[in-house]
XYZ file of C-alpha atoms in Angstrom:
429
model
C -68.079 24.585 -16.323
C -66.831 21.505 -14.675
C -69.089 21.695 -11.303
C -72.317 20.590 -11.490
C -74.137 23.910 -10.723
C -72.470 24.978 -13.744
C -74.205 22.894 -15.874
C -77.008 22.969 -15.182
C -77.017 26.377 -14.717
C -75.471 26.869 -18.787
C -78.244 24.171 -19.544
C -81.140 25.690 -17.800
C -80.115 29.202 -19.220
C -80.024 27.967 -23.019
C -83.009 26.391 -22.849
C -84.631 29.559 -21.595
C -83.519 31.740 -24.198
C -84.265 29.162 -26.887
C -87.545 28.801 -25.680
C -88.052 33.170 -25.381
C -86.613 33.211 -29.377
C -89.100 30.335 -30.418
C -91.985 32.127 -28.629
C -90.946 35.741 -29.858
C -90.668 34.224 -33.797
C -94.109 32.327 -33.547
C -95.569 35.361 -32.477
C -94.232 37.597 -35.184
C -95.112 35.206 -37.808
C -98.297 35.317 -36.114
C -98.903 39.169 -36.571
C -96.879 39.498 -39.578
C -97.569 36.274 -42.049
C -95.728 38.458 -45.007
C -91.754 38.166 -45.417
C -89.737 40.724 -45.041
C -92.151 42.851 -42.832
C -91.914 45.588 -45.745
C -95.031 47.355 -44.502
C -96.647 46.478 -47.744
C -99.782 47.879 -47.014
C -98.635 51.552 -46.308
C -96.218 51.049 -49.840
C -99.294 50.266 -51.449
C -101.331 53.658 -50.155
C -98.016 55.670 -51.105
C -97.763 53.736 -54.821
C -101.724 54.200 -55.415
C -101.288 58.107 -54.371
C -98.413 58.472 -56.741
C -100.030 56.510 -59.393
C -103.189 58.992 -59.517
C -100.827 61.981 -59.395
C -98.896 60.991 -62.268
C -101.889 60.187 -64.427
C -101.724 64.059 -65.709
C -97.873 64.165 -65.854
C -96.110 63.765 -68.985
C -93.573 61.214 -69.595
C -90.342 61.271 -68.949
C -90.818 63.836 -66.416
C -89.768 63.243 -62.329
C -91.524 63.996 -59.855
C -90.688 66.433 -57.493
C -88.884 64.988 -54.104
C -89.360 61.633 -55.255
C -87.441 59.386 -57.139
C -89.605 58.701 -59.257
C -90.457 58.701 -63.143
C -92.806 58.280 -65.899
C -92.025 56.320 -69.228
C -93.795 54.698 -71.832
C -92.244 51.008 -71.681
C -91.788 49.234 -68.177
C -88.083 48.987 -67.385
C -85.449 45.927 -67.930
C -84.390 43.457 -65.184
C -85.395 40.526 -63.710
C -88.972 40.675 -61.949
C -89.201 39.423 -58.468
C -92.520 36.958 -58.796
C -92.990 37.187 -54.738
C -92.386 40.519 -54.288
C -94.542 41.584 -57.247
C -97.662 39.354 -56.001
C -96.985 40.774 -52.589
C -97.784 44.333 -53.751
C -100.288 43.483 -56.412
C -102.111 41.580 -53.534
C -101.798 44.839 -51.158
C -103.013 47.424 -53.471
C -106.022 45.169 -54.411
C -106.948 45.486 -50.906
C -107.270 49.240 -51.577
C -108.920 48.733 -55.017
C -106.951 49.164 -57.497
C -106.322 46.223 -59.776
C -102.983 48.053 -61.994
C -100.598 46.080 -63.091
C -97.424 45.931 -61.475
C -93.369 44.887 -61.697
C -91.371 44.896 -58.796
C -87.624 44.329 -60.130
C -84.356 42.841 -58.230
C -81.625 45.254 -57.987
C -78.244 44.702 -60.086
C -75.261 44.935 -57.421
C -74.838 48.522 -56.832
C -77.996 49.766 -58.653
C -81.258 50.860 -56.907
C -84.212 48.485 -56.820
C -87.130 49.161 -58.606
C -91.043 48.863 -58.582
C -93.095 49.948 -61.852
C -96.998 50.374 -61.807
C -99.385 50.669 -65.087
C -101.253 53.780 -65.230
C -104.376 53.928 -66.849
C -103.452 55.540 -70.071
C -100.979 52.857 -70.385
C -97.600 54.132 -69.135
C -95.791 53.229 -66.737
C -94.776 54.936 -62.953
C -91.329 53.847 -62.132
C -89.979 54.046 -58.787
C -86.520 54.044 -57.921
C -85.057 52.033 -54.012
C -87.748 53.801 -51.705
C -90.555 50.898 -52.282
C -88.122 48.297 -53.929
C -88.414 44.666 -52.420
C -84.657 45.354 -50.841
C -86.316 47.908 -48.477
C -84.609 47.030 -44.683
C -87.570 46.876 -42.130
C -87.581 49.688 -39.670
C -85.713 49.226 -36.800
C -86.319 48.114 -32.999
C -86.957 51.210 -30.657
C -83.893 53.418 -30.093
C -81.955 51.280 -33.155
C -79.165 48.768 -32.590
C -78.121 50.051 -29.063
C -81.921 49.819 -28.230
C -82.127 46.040 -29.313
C -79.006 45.563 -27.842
C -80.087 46.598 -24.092
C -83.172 44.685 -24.777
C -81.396 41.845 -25.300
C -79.094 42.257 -22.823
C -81.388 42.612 -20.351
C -83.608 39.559 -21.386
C -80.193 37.493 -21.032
C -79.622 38.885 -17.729
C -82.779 38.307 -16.305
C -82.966 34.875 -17.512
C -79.640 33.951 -15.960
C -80.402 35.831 -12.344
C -83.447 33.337 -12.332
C -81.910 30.357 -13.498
C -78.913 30.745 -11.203
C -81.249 31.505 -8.022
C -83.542 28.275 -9.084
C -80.549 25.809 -9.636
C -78.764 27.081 -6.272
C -82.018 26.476 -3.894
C -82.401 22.574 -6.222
C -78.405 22.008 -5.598
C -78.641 22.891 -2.044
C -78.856 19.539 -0.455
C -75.463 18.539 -3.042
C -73.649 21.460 -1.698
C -73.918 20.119 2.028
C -71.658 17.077 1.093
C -69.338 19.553 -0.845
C -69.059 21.807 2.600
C -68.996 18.780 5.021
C -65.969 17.134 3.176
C -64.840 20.885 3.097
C -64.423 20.942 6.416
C -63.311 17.476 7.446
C -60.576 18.288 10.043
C -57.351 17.049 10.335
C -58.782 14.350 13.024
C -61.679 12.692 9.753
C -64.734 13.849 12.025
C -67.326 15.839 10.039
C -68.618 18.799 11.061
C -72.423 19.011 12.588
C -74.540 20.256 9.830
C -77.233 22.862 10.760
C -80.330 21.272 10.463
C -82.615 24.148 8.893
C -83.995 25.820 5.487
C -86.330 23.416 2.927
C -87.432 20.098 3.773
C -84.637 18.915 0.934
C -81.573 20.345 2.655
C -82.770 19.769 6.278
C -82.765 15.746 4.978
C -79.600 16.045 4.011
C -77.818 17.402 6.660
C -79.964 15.247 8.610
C -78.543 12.209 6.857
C -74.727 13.667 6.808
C -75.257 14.347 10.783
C -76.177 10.774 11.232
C -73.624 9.598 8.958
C -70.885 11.468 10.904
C -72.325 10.179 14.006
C -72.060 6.165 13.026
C -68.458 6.990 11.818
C -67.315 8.025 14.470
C -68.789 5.615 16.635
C -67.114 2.910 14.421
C -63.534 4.638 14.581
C -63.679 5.081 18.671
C -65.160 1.282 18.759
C -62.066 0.092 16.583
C -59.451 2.644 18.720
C -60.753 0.893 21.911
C -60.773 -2.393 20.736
C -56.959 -2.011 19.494
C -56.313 -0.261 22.655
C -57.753 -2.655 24.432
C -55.613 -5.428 22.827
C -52.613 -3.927 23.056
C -52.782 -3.164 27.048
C -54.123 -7.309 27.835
C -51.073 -8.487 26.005
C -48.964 -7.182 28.831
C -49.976 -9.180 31.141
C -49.325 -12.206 29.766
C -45.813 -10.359 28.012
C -45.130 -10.049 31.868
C -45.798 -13.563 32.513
C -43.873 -14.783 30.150
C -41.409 -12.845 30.647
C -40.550 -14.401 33.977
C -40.768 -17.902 32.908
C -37.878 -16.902 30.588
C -35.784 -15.852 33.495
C -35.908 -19.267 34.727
C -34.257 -20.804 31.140
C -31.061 -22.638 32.219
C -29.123 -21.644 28.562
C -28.274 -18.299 28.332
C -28.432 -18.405 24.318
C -32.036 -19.591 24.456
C -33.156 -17.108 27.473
C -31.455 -14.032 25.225
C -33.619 -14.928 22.442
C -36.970 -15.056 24.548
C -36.132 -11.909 26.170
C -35.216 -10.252 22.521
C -38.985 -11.451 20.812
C -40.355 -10.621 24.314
C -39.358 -7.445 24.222
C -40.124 -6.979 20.681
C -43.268 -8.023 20.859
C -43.981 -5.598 23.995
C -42.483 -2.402 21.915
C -45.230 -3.198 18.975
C -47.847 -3.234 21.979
C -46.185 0.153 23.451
C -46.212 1.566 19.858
C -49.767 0.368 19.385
C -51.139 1.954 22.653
C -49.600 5.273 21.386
C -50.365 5.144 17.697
C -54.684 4.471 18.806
C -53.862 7.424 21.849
C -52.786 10.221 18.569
C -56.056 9.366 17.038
C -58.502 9.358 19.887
C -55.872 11.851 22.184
C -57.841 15.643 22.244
C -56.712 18.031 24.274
C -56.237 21.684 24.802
C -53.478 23.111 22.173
C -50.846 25.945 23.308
C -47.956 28.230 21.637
C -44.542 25.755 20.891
C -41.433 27.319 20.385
C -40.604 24.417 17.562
C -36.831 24.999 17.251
C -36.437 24.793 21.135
C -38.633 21.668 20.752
C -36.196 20.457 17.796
C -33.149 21.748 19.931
C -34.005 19.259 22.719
C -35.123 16.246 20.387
C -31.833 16.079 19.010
C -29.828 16.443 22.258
C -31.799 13.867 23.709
C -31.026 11.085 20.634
C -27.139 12.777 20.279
C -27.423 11.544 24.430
C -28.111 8.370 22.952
C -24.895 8.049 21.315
C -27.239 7.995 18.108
C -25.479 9.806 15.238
C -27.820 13.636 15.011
C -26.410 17.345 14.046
C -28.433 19.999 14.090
C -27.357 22.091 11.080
C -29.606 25.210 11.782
C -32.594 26.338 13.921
C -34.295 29.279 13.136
C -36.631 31.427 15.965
C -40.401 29.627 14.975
C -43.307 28.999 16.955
C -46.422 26.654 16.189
C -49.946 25.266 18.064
C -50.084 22.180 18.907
C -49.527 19.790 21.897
C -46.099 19.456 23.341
C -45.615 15.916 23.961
C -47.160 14.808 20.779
C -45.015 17.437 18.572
C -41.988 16.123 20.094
C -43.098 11.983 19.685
C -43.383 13.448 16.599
C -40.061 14.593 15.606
C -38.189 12.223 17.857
C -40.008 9.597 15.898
C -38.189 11.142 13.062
C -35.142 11.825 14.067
C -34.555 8.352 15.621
C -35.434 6.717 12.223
C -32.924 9.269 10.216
C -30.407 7.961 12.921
C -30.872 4.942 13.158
C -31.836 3.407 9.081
C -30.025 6.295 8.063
C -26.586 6.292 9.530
C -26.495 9.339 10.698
C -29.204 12.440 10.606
C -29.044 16.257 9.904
C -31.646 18.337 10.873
C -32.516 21.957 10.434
C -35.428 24.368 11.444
C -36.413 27.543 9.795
C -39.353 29.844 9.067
C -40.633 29.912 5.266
C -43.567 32.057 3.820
C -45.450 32.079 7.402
C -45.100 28.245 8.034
C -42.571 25.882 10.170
C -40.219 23.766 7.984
C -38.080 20.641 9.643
C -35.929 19.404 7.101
C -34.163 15.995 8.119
C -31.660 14.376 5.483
C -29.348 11.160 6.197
C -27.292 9.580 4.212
C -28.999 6.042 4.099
C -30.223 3.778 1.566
C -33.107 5.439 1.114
C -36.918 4.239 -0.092
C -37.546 2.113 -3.445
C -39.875 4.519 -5.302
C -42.488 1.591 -6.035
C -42.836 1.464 -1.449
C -43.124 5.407 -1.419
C -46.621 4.614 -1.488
C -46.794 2.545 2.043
C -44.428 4.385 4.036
C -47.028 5.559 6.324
C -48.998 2.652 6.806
C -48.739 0.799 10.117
C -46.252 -1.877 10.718
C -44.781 -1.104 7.555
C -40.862 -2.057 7.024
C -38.575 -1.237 3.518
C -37.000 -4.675 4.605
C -38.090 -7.057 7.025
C -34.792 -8.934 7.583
C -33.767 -5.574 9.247
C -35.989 -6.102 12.228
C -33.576 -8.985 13.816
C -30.670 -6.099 13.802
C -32.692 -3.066 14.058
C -35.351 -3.484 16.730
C -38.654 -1.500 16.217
C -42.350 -1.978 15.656
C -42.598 -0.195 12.659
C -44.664 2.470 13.970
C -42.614 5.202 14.311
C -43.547 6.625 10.917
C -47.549 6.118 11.020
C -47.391 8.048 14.266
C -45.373 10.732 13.469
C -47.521 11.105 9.740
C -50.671 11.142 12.583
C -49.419 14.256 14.807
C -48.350 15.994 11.659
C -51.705 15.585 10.413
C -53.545 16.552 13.791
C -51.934 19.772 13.963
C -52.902 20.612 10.179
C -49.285 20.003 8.856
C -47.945 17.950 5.937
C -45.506 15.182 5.976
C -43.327 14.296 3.345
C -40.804 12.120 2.416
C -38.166 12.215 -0.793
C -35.198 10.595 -2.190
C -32.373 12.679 -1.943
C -30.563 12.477 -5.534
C -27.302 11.967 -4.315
C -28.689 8.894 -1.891
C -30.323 9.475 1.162
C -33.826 9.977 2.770
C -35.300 13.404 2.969
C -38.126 14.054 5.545
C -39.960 17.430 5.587
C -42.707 18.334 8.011
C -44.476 21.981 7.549
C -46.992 23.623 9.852
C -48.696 26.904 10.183
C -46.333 29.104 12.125
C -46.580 31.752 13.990
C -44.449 34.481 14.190
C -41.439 34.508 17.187
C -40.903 38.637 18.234
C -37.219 39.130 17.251
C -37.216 36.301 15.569
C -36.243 35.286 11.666
């Protein structure tokens, strides 16, 4: 009942049925303006018949097959004044003015209705035409009135439902397009048909996914575009620092040179992940892993690989590995040393990467995957990097439909795990 449809739907469905009860009581009040619907008028035939019988019956005697009786004094008990005018009213309709009691029943006793005869006595008449009388059923009895109803409820709901799915049509376009967002933010193309509500709003979601991404590719270019001029004049001066006479001061150009020349590099590849398509193939991901970490052990960067199990995934080579070298460098490097280990759980690829470093204040966990983003920036003068590494590897991930994350180990130490779909390796674990 939280969506929505729901809602309205429970709403809609309510209102219905309150509005078929109100209709259905107004009506029988309509036809039947006496309460309870005691049939009065066919109690009055039987009580007039009776009545004339009886006339030439002595008293005290029952009649036969009816519970009935004839005695000279009306009975005890308290008279029920709306009951009593009901029937007096009734069997003045058919002429005959007699007097007449009808009685409320003690608990457990039968209710009563006495009528004057003409020689004064009176024609008692035991539960049959008493005021306590239960109207006669619905057609076929309870389980009759209980198809009816549910039936009525039924129907009511099929056409509610129906009527609030066609009104919540155009809403459940922006459900489906954020649905099926893929992992690169462009929304899917809408089909463009059905009523003139829902073709306006896939209209307006088509042309809202067009602007967007003609905003991000503007911005990618742009920063792109920025990145690759600042070479030339990185190149430039890169030169004129050759030409410093003091070797301190030339060593520190050349170190913010080429710092400032790895945060262009980085740039250029962070803006190529998220423009980059490309056709996708099968990866064996633990020979992937396998050659990350020999390449960074070559190095002479601290990396063991602790385990590799037989695990395949879709994706693009190069990027998958910028990926995990990007990880496996920063376990090495801000982590003193990294572990990694490949394996195959519940149908997906799992890289699990632990070091042994200081780890990530819990208040930054937040930022780690934002762009240029450093735990401490006095560590950039003795551990070079653009702070990049991180917001491009959290971008592949992400492109290939995986998941990224990062925890504090509890006894110190970062822990990086990356999952994708896998696919299953013949022979393999």
């Amino acid at each position: 009942m939280r969506t929505l449809r729901a809602q309205v739907t429970a709403l809609l469905a309510v209102a219905v049925l309150v509005v078929i009860a109100l209709a259905n009581s107004a009506s029988f009040f309509l036809t039947h303006p006496e309460w309870p619907p005691f049939e009065e008028g066919d109690k009055a035939q039987d009580i007039i018949l009776l009545a004339d019988l009886a006339a030439a019956v002595p008293s005290g005697t029952r009649l036969p097959g009816e519970r009935a009786r004839i005695q000279a004094v009306p009975p005890d008990g308290e008279i029920d004044a709306e009951a009593t005018h009901r029937l007096g009213d009734s069997m003045a309709r058919f002429g005959r003015n007699a007097p007449v009691r009808v009685y409320r029943p003690a608990f457990g006793e039968p209710s009563l209705t006495a009528v004057r005869l003409a020689d004064g006595r009176w024609l008692v008449l035991e539960r049959r035409f008493g005021p306590m009388r239960p109207p006669d059923g619905p057609p076929g009895g309870t389980f009759g009135f209980a198809t009816w109803l549910a039936f009525m409820v039924a129907g009511v709901t099929l056409v509610v439902v129906v009527a609030v799915r066609r009104l919540t049509k155009p809403l459940s376009l922006i459900e489906e397009a954020a649905r099926g967002i893929g992992p690169d933010g462009e929304l899917p193309v809408l089909p463009e048909e059905g009523p003139a509500e829902v073709r306006a709003a896939a209209a307006a979601i088509n042309r809202l996914s067009a602007r967007l991404k003609s905003a991000i590719d503007s911005r990618m270019r742009i920063v792109a575009g920025a990145a690759h001029d600042l070479r030339t004049p990185l190149t430039r001066m890169r030169l004129r620092a050759e030409f410093i006479t003091d070797d301190e001061e030339r060593a520190h150009w050349l170190s913010d040179l080429e710092e400032l020349d790895r945060i262009a590099d980085s740039a250029i590849r962070l803006v190529r992940e998220e423009v980059e398509g490309g056709p996708e193939e099968e990866v064996r991901f633990d020979d992937l892993v396998e050659g990350v970490v020999a390449e960074v052990a070559e190095a002479r960067r601290p990396v063991h690989l602790a385990g590799a199990s037989p695990v395949a995934v879709r994706g693009r080579p190069l990027s998958l590995r910028r990926a995990v070298r990007n990880l496996v460098v920063n376990a090495a490097t801000h982590g003193g040393g990294a572990r990694v280990a490949v394996s195959a759980e519940a149908g997906r690829a799992v890289l699990i990467i632990e070091d042994d470093g200081p780890g990530i204040p819990e208040a930054l966990m937040g930022q780690v995957f934002e762009p240029f983003f450093r735990v401490d920036p006095a560590r950039q003068v003795s551990i070079p990097g653009a702070g990049l590494g991180l917001a491009i590897a959290n971008e592949i991930v992400t492109r290939h439909g995986g998941r990224l994350t990062l925890a504090n180990r509890p006894g110190g130490g970062l822990l990086q795990r990356v999952e994708f779909p896998g696919i299953a390796v013949e022979g393999g674990a």
